[in-house]
CSV table of C-alpha atoms in Angstrom, one decimal:
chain,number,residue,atom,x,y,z
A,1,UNK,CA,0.4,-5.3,13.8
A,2,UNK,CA,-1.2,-3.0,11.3
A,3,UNK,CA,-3.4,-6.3,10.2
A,4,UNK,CA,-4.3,-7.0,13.8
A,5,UNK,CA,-5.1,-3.6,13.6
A,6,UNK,CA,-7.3,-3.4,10.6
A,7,UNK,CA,-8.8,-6.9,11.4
A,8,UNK,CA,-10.0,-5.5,14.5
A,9,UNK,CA,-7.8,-8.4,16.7
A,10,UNK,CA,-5.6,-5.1,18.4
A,11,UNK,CA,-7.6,-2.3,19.2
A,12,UNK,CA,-6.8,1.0,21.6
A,13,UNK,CA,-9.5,1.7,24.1
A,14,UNK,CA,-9.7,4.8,24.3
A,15,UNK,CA,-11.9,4.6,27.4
A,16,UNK,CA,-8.2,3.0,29.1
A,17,UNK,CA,-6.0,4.8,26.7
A,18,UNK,CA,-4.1,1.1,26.6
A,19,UNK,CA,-4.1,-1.2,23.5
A,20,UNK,CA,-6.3,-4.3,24.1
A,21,UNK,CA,-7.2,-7.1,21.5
A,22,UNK,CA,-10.2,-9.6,20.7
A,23,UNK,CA,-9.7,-13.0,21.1
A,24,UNK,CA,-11.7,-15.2,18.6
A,25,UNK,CA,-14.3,-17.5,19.3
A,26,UNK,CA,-12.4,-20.6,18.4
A,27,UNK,CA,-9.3,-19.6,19.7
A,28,UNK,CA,-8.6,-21.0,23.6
A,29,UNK,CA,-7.0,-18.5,26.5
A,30,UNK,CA,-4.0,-21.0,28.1
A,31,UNK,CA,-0.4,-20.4,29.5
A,32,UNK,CA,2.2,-19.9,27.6
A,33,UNK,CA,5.8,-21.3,28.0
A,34,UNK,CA,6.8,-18.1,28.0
A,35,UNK,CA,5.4,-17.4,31.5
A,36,UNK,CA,3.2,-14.4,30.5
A,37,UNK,CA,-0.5,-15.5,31.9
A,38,UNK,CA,-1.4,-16.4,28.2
A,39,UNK,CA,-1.4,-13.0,27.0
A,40,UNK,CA,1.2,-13.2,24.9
A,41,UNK,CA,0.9,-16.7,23.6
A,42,UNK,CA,-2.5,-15.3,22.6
A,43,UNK,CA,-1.3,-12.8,20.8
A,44,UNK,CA,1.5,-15.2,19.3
A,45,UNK,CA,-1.3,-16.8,18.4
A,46,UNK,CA,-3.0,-14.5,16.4
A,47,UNK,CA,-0.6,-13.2,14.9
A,48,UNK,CA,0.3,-16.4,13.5
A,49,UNK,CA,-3.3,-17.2,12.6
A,50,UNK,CA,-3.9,-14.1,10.9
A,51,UNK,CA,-1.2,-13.3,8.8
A,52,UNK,CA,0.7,-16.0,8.2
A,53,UNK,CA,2.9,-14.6,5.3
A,54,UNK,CA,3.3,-11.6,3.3
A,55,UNK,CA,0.7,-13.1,0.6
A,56,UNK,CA,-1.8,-12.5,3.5
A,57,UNK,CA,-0.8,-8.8,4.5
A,58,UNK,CA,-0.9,-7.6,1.1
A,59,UNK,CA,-4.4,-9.9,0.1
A,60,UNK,CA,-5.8,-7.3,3.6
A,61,UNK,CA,-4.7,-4.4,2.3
A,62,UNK,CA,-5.8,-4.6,-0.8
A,63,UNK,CA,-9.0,-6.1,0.4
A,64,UNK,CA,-9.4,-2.8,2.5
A,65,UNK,CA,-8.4,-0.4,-0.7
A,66,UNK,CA,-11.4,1.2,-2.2
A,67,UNK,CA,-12.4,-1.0,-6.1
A,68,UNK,CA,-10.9,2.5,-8.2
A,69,UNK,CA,-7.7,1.7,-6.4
A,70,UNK,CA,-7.4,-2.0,-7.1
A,71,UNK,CA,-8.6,-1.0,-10.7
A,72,UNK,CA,-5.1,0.9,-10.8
A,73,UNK,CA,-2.5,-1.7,-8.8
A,74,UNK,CA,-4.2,-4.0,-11.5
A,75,UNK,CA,-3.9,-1.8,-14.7
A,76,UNK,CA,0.2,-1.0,-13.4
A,77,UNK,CA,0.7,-4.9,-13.0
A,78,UNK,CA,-0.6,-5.7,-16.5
A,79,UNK,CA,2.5,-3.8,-17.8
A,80,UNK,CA,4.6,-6.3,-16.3
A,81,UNK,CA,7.3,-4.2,-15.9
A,82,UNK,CA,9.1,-2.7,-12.5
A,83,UNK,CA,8.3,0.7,-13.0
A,84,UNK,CA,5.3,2.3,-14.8
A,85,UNK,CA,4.8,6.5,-15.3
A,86,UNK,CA,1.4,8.2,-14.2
A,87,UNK,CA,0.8,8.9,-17.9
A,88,UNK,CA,1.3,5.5,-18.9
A,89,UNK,CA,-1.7,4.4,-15.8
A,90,UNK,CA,-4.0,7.5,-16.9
A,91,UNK,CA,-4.0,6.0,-20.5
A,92,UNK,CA,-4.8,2.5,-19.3
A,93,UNK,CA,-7.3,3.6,-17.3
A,94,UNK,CA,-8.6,5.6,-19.5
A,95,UNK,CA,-8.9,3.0,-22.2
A,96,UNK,CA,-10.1,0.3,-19.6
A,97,UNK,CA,-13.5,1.4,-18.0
A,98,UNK,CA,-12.6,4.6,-16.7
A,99,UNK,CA,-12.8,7.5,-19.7
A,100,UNK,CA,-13.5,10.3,-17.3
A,101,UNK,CA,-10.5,9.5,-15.2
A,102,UNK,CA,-8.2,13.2,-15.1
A,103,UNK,CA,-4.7,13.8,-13.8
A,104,UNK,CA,-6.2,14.5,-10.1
A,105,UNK,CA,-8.2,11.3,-9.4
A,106,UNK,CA,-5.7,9.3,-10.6
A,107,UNK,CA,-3.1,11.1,-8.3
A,108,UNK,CA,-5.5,10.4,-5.3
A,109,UNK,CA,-5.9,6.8,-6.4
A,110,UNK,CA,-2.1,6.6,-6.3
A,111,UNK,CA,-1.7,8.5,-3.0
A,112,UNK,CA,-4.1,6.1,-1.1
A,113,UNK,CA,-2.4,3.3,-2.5
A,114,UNK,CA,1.0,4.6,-1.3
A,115,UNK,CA,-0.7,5.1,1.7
A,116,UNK,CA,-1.7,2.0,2.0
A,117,UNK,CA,1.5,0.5,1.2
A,118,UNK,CA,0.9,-1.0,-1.8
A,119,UNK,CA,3.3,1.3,-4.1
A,120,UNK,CA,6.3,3.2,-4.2
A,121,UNK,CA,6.9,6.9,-5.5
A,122,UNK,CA,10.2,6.1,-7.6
A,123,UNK,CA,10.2,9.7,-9.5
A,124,UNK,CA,12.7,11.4,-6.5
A,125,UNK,CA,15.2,8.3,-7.6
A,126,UNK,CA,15.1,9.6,-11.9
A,127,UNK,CA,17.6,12.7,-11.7
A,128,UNK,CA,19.9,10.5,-9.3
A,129,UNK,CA,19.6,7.3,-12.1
A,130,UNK,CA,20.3,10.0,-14.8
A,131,UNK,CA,23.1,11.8,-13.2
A,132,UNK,CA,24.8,8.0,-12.5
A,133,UNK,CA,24.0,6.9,-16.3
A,134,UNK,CA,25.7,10.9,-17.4
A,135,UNK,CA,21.8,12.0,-18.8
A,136,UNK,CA,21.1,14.5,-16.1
A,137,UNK,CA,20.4,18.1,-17.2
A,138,UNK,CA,20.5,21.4,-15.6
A,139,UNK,CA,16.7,21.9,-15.8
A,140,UNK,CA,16.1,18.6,-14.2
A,141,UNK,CA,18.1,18.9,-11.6
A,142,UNK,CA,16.7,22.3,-10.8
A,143,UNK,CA,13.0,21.5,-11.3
A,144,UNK,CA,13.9,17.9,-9.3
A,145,UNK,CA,11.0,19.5,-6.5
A,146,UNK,CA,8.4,20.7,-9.2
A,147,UNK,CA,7.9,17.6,-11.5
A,148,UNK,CA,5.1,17.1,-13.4
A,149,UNK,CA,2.6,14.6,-14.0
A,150,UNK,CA,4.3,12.7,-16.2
A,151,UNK,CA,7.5,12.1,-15.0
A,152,UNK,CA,5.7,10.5,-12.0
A,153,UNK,CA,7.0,7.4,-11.8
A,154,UNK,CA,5.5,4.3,-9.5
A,155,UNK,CA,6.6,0.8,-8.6
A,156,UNK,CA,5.2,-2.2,-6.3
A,157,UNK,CA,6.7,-2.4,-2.9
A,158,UNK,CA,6.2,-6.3,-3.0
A,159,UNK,CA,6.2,-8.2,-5.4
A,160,UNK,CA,3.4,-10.0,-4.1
A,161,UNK,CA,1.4,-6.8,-4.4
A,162,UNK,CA,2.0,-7.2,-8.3
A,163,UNK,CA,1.1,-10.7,-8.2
């Protein structure tokens, strides 16, 4: 729904207050088996027709991220591995076309791409991995609300997002 959405198929009229959706030029109003009127097997229809896997979700959201964000996603995937730290990204980036970049763009960058969908705070998971592995301290465990920068820790929610 939220690439209907974004694609402008499945809008909400606000004049209405109902949700309504654009039917494409090429695409034919007919019944459905279903016995709706059509409406549905339109939709069906759509759906299918605009995302027809995964690969296509994530290729629209990332389409729709701003080019500083996909700059990130692309510097985090060239690590090729699960899980990279916010200092690890700030030093790519850094290094890579970006020398001006500071600890608060890059947290926006990563905040609209979590918003987006795209990635995946891991840092709340570190003192629960540490206390399971016996490395767990005190101070982490008491700071677990306050960490910094560079314990930020971030990870794809697809894998076709780090593809």
């Amino acid at each position: 729904l939220e690439h209907l959405v974004r694609t402008n198929f499945l809008y909400y009229d606000v004049m209405f207050f109902t949700w309504n959706y654009n039917l494409p030029t090429s695409t034919t109003t007919t019944p459905s088996s279903d016995g709706d009127g059509g409406g549905g097997g339109v939709l069906k229809e759509l759906v299918a027709q605009s995302c027809q896997d995964v690969l296509g979700l994530v290729q629209s959201k990332l389409e729709a991220c701003r080019e500083t964000v996909r700059a990130v996603l692309i510097r985090a995937a060239y690590t090729g591995t699960n899980e990279v730290a916010a200092s690890l990204l700030l030093a790519l980036m850094r290094a890579t076309g970006y020398p001006e970049m500071n600890q608060d763009e890059l947290r926006r960058l990563l905040d609209e791409a979590m918003d987006e969908g795209l990635l995946l705070n891991t840092t709340w998971d570190l003192p629960q991995q540490q206390q399971s592995s016996g490395q767990a301290d005190d101070t982490a465990a008491a700071n677990s609300t306050t960490l910094d920068f560079d314990s930020q820790r971030f990870k794809f929610s697809h894998d076709k997002v780090k593809e």
